[in-house]
mmCIF file of C-alpha atoms in Angstrom:
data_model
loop_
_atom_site.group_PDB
_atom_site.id
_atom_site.type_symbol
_atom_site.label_atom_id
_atom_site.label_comp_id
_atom_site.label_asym_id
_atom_site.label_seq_id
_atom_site.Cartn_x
_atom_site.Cartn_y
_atom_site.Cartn_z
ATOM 1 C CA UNK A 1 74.342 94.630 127.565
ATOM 2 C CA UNK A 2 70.691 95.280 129.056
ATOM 3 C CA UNK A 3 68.469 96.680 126.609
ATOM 4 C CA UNK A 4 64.749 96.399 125.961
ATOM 5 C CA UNK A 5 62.861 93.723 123.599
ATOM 6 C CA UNK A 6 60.573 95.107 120.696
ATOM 7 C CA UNK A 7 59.896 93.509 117.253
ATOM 8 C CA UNK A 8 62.373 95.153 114.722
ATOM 9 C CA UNK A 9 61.210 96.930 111.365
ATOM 10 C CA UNK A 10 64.478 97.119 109.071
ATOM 11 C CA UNK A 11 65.397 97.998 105.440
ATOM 12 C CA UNK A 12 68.877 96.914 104.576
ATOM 13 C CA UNK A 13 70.597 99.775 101.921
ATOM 14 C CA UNK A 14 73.719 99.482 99.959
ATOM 15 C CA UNK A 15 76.813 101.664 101.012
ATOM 16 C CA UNK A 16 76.452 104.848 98.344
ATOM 17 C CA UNK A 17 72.831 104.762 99.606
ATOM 18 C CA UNK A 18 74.229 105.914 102.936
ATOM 19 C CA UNK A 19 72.733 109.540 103.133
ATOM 20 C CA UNK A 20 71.156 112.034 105.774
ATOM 21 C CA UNK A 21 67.646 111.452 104.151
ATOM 22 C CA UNK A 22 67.603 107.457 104.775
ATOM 23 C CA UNK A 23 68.683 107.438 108.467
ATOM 24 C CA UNK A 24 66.202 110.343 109.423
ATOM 25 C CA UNK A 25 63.656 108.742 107.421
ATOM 26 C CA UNK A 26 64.927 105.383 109.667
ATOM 27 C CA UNK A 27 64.343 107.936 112.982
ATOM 28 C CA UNK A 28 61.148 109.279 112.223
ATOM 29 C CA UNK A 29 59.269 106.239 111.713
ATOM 30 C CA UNK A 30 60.958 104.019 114.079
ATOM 31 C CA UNK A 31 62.123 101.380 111.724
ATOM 32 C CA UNK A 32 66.169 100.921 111.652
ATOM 33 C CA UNK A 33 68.246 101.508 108.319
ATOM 34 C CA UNK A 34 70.736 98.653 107.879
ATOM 35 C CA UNK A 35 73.711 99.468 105.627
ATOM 36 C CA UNK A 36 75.031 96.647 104.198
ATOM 37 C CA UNK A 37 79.064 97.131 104.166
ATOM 38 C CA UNK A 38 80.190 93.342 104.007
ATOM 39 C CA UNK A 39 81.943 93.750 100.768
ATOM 40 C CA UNK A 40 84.431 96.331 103.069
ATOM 41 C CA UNK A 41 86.785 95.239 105.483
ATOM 42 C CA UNK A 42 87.581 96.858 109.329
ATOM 43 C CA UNK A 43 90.263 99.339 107.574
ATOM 44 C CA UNK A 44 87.541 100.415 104.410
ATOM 45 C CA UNK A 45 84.711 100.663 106.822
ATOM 46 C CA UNK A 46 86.802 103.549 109.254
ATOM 47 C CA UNK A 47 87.550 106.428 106.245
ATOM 48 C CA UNK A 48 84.072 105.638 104.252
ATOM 49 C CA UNK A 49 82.112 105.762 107.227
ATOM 50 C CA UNK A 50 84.088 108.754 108.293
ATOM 51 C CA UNK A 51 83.446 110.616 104.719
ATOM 52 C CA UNK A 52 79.175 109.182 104.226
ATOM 53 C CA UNK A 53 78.169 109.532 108.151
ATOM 54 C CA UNK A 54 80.220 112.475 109.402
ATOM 55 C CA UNK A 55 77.146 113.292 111.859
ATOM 56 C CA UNK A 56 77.238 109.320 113.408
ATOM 57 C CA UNK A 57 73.840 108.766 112.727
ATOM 58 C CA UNK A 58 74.242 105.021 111.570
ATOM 59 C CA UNK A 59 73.122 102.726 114.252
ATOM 60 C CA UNK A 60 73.123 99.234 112.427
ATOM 61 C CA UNK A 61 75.847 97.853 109.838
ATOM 62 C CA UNK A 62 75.944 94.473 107.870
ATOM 63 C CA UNK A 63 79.226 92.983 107.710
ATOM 64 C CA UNK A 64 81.145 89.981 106.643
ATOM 65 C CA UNK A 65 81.971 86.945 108.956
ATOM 66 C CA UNK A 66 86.006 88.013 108.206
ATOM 67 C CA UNK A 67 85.362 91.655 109.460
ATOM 68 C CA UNK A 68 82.963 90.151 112.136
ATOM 69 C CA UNK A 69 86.050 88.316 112.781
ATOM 70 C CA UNK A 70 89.081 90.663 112.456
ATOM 71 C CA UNK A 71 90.422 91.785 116.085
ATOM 72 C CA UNK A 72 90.216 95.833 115.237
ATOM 73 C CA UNK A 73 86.316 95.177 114.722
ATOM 74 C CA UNK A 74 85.305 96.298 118.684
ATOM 75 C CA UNK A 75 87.530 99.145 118.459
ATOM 76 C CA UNK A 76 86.591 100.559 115.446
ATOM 77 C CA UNK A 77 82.929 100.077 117.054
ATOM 78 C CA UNK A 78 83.552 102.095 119.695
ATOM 79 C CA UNK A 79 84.876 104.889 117.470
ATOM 80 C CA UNK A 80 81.932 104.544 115.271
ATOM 81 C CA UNK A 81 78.999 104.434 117.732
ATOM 82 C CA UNK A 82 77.588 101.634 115.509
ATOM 83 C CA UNK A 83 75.679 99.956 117.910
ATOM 84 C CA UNK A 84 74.306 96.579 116.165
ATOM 85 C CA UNK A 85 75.935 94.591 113.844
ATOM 86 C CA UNK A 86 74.489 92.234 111.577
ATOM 87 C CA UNK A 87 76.693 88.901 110.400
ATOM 88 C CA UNK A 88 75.368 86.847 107.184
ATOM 89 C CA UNK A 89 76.906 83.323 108.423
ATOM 90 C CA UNK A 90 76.799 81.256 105.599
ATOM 91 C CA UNK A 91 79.194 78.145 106.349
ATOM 92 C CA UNK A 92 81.288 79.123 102.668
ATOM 93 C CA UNK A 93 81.984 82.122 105.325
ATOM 94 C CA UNK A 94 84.091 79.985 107.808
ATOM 95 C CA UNK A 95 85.560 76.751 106.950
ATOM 96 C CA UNK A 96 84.812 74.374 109.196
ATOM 97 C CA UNK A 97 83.171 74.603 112.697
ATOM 98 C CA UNK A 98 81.464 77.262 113.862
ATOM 99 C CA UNK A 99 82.707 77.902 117.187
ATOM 100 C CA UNK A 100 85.074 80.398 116.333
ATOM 101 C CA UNK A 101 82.385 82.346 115.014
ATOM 102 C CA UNK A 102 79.886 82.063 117.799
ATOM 103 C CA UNK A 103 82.585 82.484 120.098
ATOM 104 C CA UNK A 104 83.477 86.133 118.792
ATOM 105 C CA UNK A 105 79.643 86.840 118.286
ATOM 106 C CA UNK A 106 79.509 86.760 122.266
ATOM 107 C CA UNK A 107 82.415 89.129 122.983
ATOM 108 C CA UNK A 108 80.893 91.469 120.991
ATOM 109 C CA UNK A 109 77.509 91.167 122.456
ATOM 110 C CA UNK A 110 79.074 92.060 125.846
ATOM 111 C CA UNK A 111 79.416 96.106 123.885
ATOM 112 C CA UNK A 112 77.009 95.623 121.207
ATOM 113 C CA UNK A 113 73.673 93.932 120.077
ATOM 114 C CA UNK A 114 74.901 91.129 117.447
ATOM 115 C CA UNK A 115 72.365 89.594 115.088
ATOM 116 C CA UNK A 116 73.629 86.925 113.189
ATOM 117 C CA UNK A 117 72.311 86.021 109.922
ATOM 118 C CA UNK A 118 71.395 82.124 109.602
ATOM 119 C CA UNK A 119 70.128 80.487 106.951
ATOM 120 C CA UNK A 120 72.146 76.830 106.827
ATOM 121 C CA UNK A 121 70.346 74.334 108.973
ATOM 122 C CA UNK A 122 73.809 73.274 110.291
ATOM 123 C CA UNK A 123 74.775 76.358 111.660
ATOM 124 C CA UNK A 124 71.664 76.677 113.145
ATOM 125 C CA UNK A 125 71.739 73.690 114.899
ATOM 126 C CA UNK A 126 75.422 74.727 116.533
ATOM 127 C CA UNK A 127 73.883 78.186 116.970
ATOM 128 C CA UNK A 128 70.971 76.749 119.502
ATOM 129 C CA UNK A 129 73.010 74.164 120.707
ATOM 130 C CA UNK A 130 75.955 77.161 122.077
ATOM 131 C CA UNK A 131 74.485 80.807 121.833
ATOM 132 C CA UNK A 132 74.557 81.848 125.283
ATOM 133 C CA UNK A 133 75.357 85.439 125.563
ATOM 134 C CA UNK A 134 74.466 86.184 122.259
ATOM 135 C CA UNK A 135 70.779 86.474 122.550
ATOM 136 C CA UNK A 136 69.177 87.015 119.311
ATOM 137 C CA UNK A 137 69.134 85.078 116.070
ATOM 138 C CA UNK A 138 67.694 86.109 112.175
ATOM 139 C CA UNK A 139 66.749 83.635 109.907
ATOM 140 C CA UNK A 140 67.483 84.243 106.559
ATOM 141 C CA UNK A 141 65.149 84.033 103.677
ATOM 142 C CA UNK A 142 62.295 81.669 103.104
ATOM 143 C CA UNK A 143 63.803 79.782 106.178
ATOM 144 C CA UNK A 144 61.753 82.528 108.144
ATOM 145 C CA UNK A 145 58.599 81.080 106.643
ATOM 146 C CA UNK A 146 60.101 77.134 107.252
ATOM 147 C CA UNK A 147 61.511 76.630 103.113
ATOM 148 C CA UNK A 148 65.026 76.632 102.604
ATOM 149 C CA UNK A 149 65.771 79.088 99.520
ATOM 150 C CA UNK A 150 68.781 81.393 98.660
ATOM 151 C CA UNK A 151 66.109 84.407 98.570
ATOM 152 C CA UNK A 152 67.165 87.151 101.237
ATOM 153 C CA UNK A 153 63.739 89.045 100.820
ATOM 154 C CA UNK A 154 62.546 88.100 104.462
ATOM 155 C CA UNK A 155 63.973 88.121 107.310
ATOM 156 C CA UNK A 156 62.492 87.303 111.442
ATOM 157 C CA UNK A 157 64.328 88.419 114.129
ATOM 158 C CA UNK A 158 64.309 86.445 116.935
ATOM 159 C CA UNK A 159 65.274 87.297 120.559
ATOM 160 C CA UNK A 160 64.934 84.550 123.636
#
């Protein structure tokens, strides 16, 4: 997917805050509106996003590593529009190693812009050592700033 590079200005809003006024606010100032649906699965996500977007304005969804993971996920994409999705990959997420994960984060990049949320110093590690194809990375929290801290306040998005 070929797009163009440019820092990122995003608020992340909970599901019932999923109304006209947030993503035209989100288009008129240039800043993206992330709704966070990770508590939602691939089959909860099609009739809510259905019944709160019916004009397929939202652009940019958080979700879960199992919906990030569940095969229906590029399909329901491509219904959707949804154009970025946005993985929290804490390693409580996935047992074990994180190939899987990374692995499915670069099919999906081939249709979509994937930015995975990493805030474990582990997965980070097998995230530099094997993201090819994926192409962006946000650290979590104070591990933006270089501190390691269960806050989600911050957030830098990083492209290479």
């Amino acid at each position: 997917m070929v797009e163009q590079r440019a820092p990122i200005i995003a608020f992340v809003w909970r599901p019932e805050e999923l109304i006209p006024a947030v993503t035209q606010m989100a288009h008129r100032t240039g800043s993206r509106a992330i709704f966070d649906v990770s508590p939602l699965g691939v089959e909860a996500l099609r009739p809510f996003l259905r019944q709160a977007d019916p004009a397929g304005q939202v652009r940019d969804v958080k979700i879960s590593v199992s919906t990030l993971m569940d095969p229906s996920l590029g399909p329901w994409l491509q219904e959707t529009g949804v154009q970025d999705i946005w993985v929290e990959c804490q390693p409580q997420s996935f047992p074990g190693d994180p190939a899987a994960v990374l692995e499915r984060l670069r099919e999906l990049s081939e249709t979509c812009r994937c930015f995975p949320i990493i805030g474990d110093l582990n997965f980070l590690a097998a995230f530099l050592r094997d993201s090819s194809g994926i192409g962006r990375l946000v650290l979590k929290g104070c591990e933006a700033s270089g501190f390691v801290s269960p806050d989600t306040n911050y957030m830098s998005n990083i492209e290479y």
